[in-house]
Short mmCIF file of C-alpha atoms and ligand atoms in Angstrom, two decimals:
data_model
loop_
_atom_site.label_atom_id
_atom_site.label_comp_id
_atom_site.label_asym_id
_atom_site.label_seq_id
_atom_site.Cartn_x
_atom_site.Cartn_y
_atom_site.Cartn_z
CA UNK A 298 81.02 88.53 76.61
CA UNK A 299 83.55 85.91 76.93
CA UNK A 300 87.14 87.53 77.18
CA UNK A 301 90.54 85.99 77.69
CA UNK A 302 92.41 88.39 79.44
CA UNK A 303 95.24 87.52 78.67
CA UNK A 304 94.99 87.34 74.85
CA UNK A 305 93.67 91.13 75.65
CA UNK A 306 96.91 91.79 77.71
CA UNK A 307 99.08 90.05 75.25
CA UNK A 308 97.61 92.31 72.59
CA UNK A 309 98.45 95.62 74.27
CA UNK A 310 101.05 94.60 75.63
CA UNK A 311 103.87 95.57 72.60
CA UNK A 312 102.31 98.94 73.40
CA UNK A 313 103.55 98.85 77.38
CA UNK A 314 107.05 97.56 75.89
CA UNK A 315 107.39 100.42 73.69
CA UNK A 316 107.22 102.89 76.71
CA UNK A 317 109.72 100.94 78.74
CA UNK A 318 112.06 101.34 75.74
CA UNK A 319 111.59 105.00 75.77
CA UNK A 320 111.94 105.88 78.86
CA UNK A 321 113.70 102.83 80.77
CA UNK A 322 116.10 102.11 78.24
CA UNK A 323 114.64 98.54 78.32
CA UNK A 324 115.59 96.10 75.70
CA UNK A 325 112.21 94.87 73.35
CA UNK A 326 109.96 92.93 74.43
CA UNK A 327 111.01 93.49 78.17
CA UNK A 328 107.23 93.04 80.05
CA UNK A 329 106.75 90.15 77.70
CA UNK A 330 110.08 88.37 78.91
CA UNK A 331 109.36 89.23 82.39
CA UNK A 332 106.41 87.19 82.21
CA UNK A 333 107.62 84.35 80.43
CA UNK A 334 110.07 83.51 83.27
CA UNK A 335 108.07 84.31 86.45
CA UNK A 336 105.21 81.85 84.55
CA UNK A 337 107.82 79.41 83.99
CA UNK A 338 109.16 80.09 87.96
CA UNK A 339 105.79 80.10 89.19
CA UNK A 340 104.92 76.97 87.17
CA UNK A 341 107.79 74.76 89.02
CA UNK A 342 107.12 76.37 92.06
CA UNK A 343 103.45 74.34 91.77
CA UNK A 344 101.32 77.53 91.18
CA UNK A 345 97.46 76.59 90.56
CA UNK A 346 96.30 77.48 86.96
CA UNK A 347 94.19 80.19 88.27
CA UNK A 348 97.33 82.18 89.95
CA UNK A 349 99.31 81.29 87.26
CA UNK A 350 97.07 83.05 84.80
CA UNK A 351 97.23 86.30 86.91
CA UNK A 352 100.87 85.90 87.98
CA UNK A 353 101.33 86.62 84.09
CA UNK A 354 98.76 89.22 83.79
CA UNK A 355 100.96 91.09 86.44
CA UNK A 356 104.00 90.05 85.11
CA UNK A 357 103.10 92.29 81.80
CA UNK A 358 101.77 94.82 84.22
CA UNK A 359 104.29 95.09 86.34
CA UNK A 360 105.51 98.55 84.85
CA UNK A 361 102.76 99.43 83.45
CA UNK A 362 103.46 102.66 86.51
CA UNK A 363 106.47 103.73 84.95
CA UNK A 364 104.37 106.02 82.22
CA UNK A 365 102.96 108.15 85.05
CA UNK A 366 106.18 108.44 86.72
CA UNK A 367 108.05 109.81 84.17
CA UNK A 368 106.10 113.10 84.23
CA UNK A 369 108.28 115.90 84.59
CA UNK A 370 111.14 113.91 85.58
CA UNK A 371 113.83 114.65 83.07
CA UNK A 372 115.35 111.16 81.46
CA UNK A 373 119.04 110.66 83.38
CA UNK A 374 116.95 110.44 86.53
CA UNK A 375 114.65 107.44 85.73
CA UNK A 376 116.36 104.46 87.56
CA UNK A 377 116.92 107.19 90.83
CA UNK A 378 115.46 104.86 93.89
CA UNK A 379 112.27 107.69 94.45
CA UNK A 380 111.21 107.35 91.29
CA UNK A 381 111.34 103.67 90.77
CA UNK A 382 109.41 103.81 94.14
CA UNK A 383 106.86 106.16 92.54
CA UNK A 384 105.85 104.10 89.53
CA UNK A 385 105.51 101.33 92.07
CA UNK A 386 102.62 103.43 93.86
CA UNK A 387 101.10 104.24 90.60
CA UNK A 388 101.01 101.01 88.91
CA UNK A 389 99.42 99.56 91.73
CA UNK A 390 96.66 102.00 91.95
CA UNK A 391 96.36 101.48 87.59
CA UNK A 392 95.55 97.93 88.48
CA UNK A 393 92.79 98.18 91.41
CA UNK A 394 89.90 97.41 89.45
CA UNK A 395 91.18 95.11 86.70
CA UNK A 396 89.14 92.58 86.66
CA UNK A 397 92.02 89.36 87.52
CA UNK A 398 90.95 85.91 88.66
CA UNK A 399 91.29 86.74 91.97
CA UNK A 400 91.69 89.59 94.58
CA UNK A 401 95.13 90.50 93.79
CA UNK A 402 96.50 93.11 96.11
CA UNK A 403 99.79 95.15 96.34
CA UNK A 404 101.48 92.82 94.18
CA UNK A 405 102.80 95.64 91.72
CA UNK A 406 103.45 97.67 94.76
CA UNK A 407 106.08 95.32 96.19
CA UNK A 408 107.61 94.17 93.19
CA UNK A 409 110.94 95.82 93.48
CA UNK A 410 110.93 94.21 97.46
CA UNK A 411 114.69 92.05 98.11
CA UNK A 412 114.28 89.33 99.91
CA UNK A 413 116.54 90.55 102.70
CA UNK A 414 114.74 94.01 103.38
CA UNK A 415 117.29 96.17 100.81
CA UNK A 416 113.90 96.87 98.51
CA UNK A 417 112.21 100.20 98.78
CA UNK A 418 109.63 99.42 101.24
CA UNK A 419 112.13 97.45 103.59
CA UNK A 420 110.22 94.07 103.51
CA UNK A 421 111.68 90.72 104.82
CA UNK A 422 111.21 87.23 103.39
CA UNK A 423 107.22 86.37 103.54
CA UNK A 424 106.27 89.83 104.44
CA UNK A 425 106.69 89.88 100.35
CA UNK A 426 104.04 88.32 98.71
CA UNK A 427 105.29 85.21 96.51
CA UNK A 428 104.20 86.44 93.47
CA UNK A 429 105.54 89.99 93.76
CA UNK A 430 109.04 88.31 95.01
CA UNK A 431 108.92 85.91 91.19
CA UNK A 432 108.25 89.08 89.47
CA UNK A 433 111.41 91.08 91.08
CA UNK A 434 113.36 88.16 90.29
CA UNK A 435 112.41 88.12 87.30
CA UNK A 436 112.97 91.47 86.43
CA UNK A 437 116.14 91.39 87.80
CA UNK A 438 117.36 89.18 85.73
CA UNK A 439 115.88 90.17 82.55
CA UNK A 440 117.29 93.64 83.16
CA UNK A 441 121.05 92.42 84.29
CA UNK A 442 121.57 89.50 81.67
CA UNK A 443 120.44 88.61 77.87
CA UNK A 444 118.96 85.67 79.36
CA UNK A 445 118.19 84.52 75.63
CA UNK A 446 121.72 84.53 74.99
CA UNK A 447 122.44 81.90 77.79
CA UNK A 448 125.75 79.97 76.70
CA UNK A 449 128.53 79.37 77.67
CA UNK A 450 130.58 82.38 79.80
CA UNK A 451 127.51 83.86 79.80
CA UNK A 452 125.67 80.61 81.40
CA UNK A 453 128.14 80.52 83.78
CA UNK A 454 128.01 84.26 84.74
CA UNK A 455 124.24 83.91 85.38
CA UNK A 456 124.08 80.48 87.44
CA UNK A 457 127.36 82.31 89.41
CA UNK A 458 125.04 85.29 89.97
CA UNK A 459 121.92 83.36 91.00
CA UNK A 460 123.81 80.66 93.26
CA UNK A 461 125.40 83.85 95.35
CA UNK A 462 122.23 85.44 95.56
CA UNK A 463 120.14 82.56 96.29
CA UNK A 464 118.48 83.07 100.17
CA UNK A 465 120.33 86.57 100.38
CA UNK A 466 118.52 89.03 97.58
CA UNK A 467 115.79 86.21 96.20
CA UNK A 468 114.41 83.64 98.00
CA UNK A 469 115.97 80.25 97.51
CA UNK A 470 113.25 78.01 95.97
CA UNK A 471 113.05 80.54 93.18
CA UNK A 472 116.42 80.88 92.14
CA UNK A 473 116.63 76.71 92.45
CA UNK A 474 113.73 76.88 90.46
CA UNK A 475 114.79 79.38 87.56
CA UNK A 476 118.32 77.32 87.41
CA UNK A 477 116.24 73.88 86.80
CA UNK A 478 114.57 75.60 84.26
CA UNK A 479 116.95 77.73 82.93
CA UNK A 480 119.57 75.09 81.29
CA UNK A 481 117.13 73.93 78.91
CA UNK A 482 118.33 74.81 75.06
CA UNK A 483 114.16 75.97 74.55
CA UNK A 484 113.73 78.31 77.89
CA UNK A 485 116.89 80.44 76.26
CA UNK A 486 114.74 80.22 72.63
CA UNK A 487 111.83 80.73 73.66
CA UNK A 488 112.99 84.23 75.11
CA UNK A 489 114.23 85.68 72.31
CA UNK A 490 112.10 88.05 69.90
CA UNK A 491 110.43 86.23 67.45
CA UNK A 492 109.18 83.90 69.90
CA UNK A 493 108.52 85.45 73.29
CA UNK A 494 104.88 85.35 72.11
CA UNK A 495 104.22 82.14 71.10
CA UNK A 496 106.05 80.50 74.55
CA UNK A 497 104.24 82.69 76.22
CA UNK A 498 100.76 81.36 74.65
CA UNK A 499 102.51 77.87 74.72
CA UNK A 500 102.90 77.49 78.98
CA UNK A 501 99.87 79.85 79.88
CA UNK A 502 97.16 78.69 81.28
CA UNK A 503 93.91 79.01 78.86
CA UNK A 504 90.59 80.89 80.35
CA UNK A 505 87.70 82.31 79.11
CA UNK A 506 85.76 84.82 81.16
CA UNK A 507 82.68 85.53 80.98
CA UNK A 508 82.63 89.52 81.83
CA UNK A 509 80.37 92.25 81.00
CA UNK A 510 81.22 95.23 79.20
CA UNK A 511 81.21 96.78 82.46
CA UNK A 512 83.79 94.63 82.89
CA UNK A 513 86.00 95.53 79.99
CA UNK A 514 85.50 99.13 80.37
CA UNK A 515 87.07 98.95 83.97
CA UNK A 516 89.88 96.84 82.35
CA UNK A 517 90.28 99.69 79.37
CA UNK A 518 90.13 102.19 81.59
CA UNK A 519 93.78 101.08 83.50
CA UNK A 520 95.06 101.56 79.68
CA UNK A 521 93.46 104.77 79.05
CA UNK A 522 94.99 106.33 82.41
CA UNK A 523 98.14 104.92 81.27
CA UNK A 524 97.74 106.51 77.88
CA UNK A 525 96.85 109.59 78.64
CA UNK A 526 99.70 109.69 81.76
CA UNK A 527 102.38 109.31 78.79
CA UNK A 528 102.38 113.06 77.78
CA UNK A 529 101.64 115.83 80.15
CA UNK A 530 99.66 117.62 77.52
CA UNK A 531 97.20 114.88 77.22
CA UNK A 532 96.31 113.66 80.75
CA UNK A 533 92.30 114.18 80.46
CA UNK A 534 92.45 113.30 76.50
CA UNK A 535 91.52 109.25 76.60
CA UNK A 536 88.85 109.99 79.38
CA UNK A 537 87.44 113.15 77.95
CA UNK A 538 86.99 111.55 74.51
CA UNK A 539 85.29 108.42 76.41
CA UNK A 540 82.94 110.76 78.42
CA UNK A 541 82.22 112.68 75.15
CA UNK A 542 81.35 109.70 73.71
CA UNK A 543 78.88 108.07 76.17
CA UNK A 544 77.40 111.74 75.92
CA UNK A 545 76.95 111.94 72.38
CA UNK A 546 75.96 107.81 72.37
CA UNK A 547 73.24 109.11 74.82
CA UNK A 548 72.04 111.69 72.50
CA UNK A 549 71.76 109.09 69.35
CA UNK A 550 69.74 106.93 71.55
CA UNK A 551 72.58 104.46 71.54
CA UNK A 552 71.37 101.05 73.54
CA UNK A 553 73.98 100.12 76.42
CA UNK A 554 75.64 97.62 73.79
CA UNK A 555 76.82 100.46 71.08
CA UNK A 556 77.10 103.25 73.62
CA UNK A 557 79.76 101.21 76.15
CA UNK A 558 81.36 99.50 72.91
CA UNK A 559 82.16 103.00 71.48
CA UNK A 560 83.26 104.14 75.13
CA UNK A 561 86.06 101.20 75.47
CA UNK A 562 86.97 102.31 71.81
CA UNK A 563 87.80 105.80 72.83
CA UNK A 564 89.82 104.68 75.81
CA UNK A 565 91.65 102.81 73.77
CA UNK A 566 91.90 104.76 70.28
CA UNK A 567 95.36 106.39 71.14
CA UNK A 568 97.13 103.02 72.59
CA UNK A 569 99.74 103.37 69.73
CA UNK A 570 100.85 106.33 71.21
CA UNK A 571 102.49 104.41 73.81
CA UNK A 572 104.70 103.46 70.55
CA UNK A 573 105.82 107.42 70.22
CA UNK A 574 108.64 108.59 71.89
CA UNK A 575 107.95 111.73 74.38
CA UNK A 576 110.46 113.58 72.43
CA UNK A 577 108.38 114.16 69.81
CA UNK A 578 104.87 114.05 71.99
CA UNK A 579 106.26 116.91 74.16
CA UNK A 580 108.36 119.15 71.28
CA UNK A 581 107.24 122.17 71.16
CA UNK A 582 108.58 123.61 68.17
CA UNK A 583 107.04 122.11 64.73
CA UNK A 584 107.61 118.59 63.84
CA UNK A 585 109.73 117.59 61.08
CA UNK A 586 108.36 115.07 58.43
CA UNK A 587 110.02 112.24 59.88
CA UNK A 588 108.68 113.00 63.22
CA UNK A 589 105.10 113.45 62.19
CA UNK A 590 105.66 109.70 59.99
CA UNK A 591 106.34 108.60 63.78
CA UNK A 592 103.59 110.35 65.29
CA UNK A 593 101.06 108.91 62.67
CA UNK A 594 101.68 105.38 63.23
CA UNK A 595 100.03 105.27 66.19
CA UNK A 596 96.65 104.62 64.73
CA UNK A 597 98.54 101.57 62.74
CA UNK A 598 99.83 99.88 66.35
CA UNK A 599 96.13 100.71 67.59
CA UNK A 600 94.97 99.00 64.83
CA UNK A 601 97.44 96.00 65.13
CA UNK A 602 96.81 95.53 68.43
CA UNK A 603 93.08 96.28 69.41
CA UNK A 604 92.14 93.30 65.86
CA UNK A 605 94.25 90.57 68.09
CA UNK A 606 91.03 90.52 70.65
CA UNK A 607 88.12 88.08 69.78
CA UNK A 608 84.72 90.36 70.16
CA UNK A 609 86.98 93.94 69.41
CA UNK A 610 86.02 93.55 65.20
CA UNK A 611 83.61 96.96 66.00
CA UNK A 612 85.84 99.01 68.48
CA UNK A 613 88.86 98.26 66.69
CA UNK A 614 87.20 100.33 63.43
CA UNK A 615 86.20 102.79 65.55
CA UNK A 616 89.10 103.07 67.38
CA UNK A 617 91.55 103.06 64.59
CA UNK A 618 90.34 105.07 61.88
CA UNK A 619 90.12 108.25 64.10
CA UNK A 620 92.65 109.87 62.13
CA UNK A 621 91.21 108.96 58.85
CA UNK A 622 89.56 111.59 56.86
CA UNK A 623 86.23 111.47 54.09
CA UNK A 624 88.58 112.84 51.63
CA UNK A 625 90.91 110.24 51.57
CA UNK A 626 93.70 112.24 53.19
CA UNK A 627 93.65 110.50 56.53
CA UNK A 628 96.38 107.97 58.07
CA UNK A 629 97.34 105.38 57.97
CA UNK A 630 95.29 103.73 55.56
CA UNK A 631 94.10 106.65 53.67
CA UNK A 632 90.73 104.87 54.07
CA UNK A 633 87.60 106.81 51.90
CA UNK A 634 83.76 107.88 52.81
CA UNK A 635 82.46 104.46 51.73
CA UNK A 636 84.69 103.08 54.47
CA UNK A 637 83.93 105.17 57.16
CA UNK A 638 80.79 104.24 59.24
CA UNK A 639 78.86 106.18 61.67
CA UNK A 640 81.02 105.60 64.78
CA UNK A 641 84.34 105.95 62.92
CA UNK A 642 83.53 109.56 61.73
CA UNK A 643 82.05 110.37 64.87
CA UNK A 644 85.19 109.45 66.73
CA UNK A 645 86.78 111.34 64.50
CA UNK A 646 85.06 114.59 65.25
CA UNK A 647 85.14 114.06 69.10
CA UNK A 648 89.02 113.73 68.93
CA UNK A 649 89.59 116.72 67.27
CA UNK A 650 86.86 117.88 69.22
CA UNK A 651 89.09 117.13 72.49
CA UNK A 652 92.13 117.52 71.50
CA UNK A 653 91.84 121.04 70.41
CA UNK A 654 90.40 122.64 73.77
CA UNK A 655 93.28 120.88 75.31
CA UNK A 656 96.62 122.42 75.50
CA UNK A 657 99.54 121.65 73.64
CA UNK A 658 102.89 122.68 73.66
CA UNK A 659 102.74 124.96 71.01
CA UNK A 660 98.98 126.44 71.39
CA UNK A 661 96.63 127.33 74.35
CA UNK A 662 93.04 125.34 75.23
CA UNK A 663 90.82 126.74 72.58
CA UNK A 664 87.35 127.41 73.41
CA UNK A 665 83.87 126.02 71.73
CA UNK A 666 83.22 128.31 68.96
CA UNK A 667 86.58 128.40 68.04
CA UNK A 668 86.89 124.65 67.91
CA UNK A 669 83.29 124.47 65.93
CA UNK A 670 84.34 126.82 63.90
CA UNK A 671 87.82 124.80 62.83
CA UNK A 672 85.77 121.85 61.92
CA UNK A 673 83.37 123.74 60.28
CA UNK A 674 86.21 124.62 58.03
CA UNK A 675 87.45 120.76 57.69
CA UNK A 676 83.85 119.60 57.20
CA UNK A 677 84.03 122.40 54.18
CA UNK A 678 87.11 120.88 52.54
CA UNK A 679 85.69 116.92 53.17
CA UNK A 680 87.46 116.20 55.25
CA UNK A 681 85.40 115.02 58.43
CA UNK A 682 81.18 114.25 58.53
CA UNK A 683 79.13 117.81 58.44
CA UNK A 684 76.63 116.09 60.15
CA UNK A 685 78.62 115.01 63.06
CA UNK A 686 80.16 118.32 63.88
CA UNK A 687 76.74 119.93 63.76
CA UNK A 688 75.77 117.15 65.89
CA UNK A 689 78.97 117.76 68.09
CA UNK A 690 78.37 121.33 68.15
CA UNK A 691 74.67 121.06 69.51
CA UNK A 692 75.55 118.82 72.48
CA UNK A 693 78.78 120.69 73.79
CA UNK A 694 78.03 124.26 73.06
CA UNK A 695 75.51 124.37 76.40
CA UNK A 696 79.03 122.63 78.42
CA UNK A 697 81.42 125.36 77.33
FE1 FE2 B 473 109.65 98.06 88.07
FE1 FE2 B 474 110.60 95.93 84.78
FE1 FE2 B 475 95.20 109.87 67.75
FE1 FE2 B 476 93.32 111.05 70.29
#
């Protein structure tokens, strides 16, 4: 299938932005900005198109380790120097077999690494790899300044800031670089919300790819780890609902084109999620209506998202009406029966399916018949397919 990454990335990306408001603090839009300069840096610098195309891939990426980290660490602590470590470690381990141009190794790991050895693995100068050393600039200054609000004192403050760092914290030919680039009136525009995307589509380097579904899978699967790391409560969800899947695509006699399409839509059905604060992912005691209006537009930002990609017009229905019901009383859409196929209502059923012999904060795993006999009940009322939790039933009872 021919993929361009980076209109995938792009795509999902809002969804990696969301989490670094939520539990960095982070401004909107922060992964996007981050790669807007280092491409811009990387550009002057005289990167080939190749590298530049997965500089910005990592750029976006660069965090995407922060999800995991957050885990039982309680909010006041997330900038401590072990942590920010930590997600360094996981993020690079996310990204081992996404499929990038070329081999691209431990440059997530080292990209909080100074120039003069004060980062958190103590590397010097070109012991850092370029391209993680862009991206920690970068960061930097996307987290220190409102770089899209570059005039006047606050010009100043920011060329004062990079000329006294320049060879000390950041190498020098990238700070010369960023302050060539950074006077224009358009680099300060082209950072600010309503535009971020389009500059970013503007200076990036356009590639197809051909990759197999194999392929994309591999790539879905980063996002599905970094889904299901978000909450405590659902760390095997993504994955189990992808393995249930392949199962039950096995058991329709699914050819390798349905069954690994429906597989990268359950990786990615809950990417809204990202979107929901942990606040209300991890409360234990009911949610008030407000809360659950939160909770349920995750399926929307799935939805937004996932119908960006060229070749996704399938897995985006499948992924996105999993909360919508025969009856009509689904979300967000309130979609019908008539708009429901096969896969849709079968994803469905697997994710309540999964979800409910999970735990959550307020309720214990529950086991098969239990679960069965729940959807039984739904399946009763209209609101999910008969069919498919008779189906569902039949292939999991022998597992449990
Ligand atoms: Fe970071
Ligand atoms: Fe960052
Ligand atoms: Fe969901
Ligand atoms: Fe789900």
């Amino acid at each position: 299938m021919k993929f361009n990454l980076n209109e995938f990335l792009l795509a999902v990306s809002f969804a990696l932005d969301f989490v670094e408001i939520d539990i960095a603090g982070r401004r909107t839009n922060h992964g996007k900005r981050v790669a807007y300069i280092t491409l811009r840096i990387a550009k002057k610098l005289g990167f080939k198109d190749e590298d530049l195309y997965d500089i910005v891939s990592l750029a976006i990426l660069h965090d995407n380790g922060i999800c995991e980290a957050n885990n039982d660490v309680i909010h006041d602590k997330i900038n401590d120097k072990e942590h920010a470590m930590e997600h360094c470690i996981t993020g690079e381990r996310n990204v081992e077999n996404y499929p990038f141009l070329r081999k691209r190794k431990n440059i997530i790991k080292y990209h909080h690494e100074k120039h003069d050895g004060s980062g958190f693995y103590k590397l010097m100068g070109h012991e850092i790899p370029l391209m993680s050393e862009i991206i920690c600039f970068a960061d930097f200054m996307e987290n220190g300044f409102t770089l899209d609000k570059m005039c006047d004192e606050n010009k100043r403050k920011i060329e004062q800031f990079v000329n006294q760092q320049s060879g000390k914290i950041f190498k020098t030919e990238i700070c010369e670089a960023f302050l060539e680039i950074a006077g224009s009136t358009s680099f300060r525009l082209d950072l600010g919300d309503n535009f971020i995307n389009a500059a970013l589509d503007q200076y990036t380097p356009q590639y197809t790819v051909e990759l197999s579904l194999i392929d994309i899978v591999k790539m879905t699967d980063v996002f599905s780890q970094i889904i299901d790391s978000k909450s405590k409560f659902t760390r095997k969800h993504s994955k189990g609902i992808a393995e249930k899947a392949a199962i039950m695509s096995d058991y329709y006699n699914y050819g390798f084109d349905e069954k690994t399409r429906l597989v990268i839509a359950a990786n990615l059905h809950d990417l809204g999620k990202l979107a929901v604060p942990n606040s209300i992912l991890d409360k234990s005691d009911k949610l008030t209506e407000d809360e659950f209006d939160i909770i349920k537009s995750h399926t929307y930002y799935t939805r937004v998202a996932l119908s960006k990609i060229s070749g996704f017009e399938d897995i985006t229905e499948w992924a996105a009406n999993h909360h919508e019901k025969l009856n009509g009383f689904g979300y967000p859409y309130g979609k019908n029966a008539s708009e429901l196929d096969f896969n849709s209502r079968l994803m469905g059923c697997i994710d309540i399916y999964q979800a409910l012999t999970e735990e959550r904060p307020y309720r214990r795993p529950l086991p098969h018949d239990k679960v069965i006999g729940i959807m039984q009940g739904m399946a009763d009322e209209g609101f999910i397919d008969k069919d498919r939790v008779r189906d569902v039933d039949k292939v999991f009872q022998l597992n449990n």
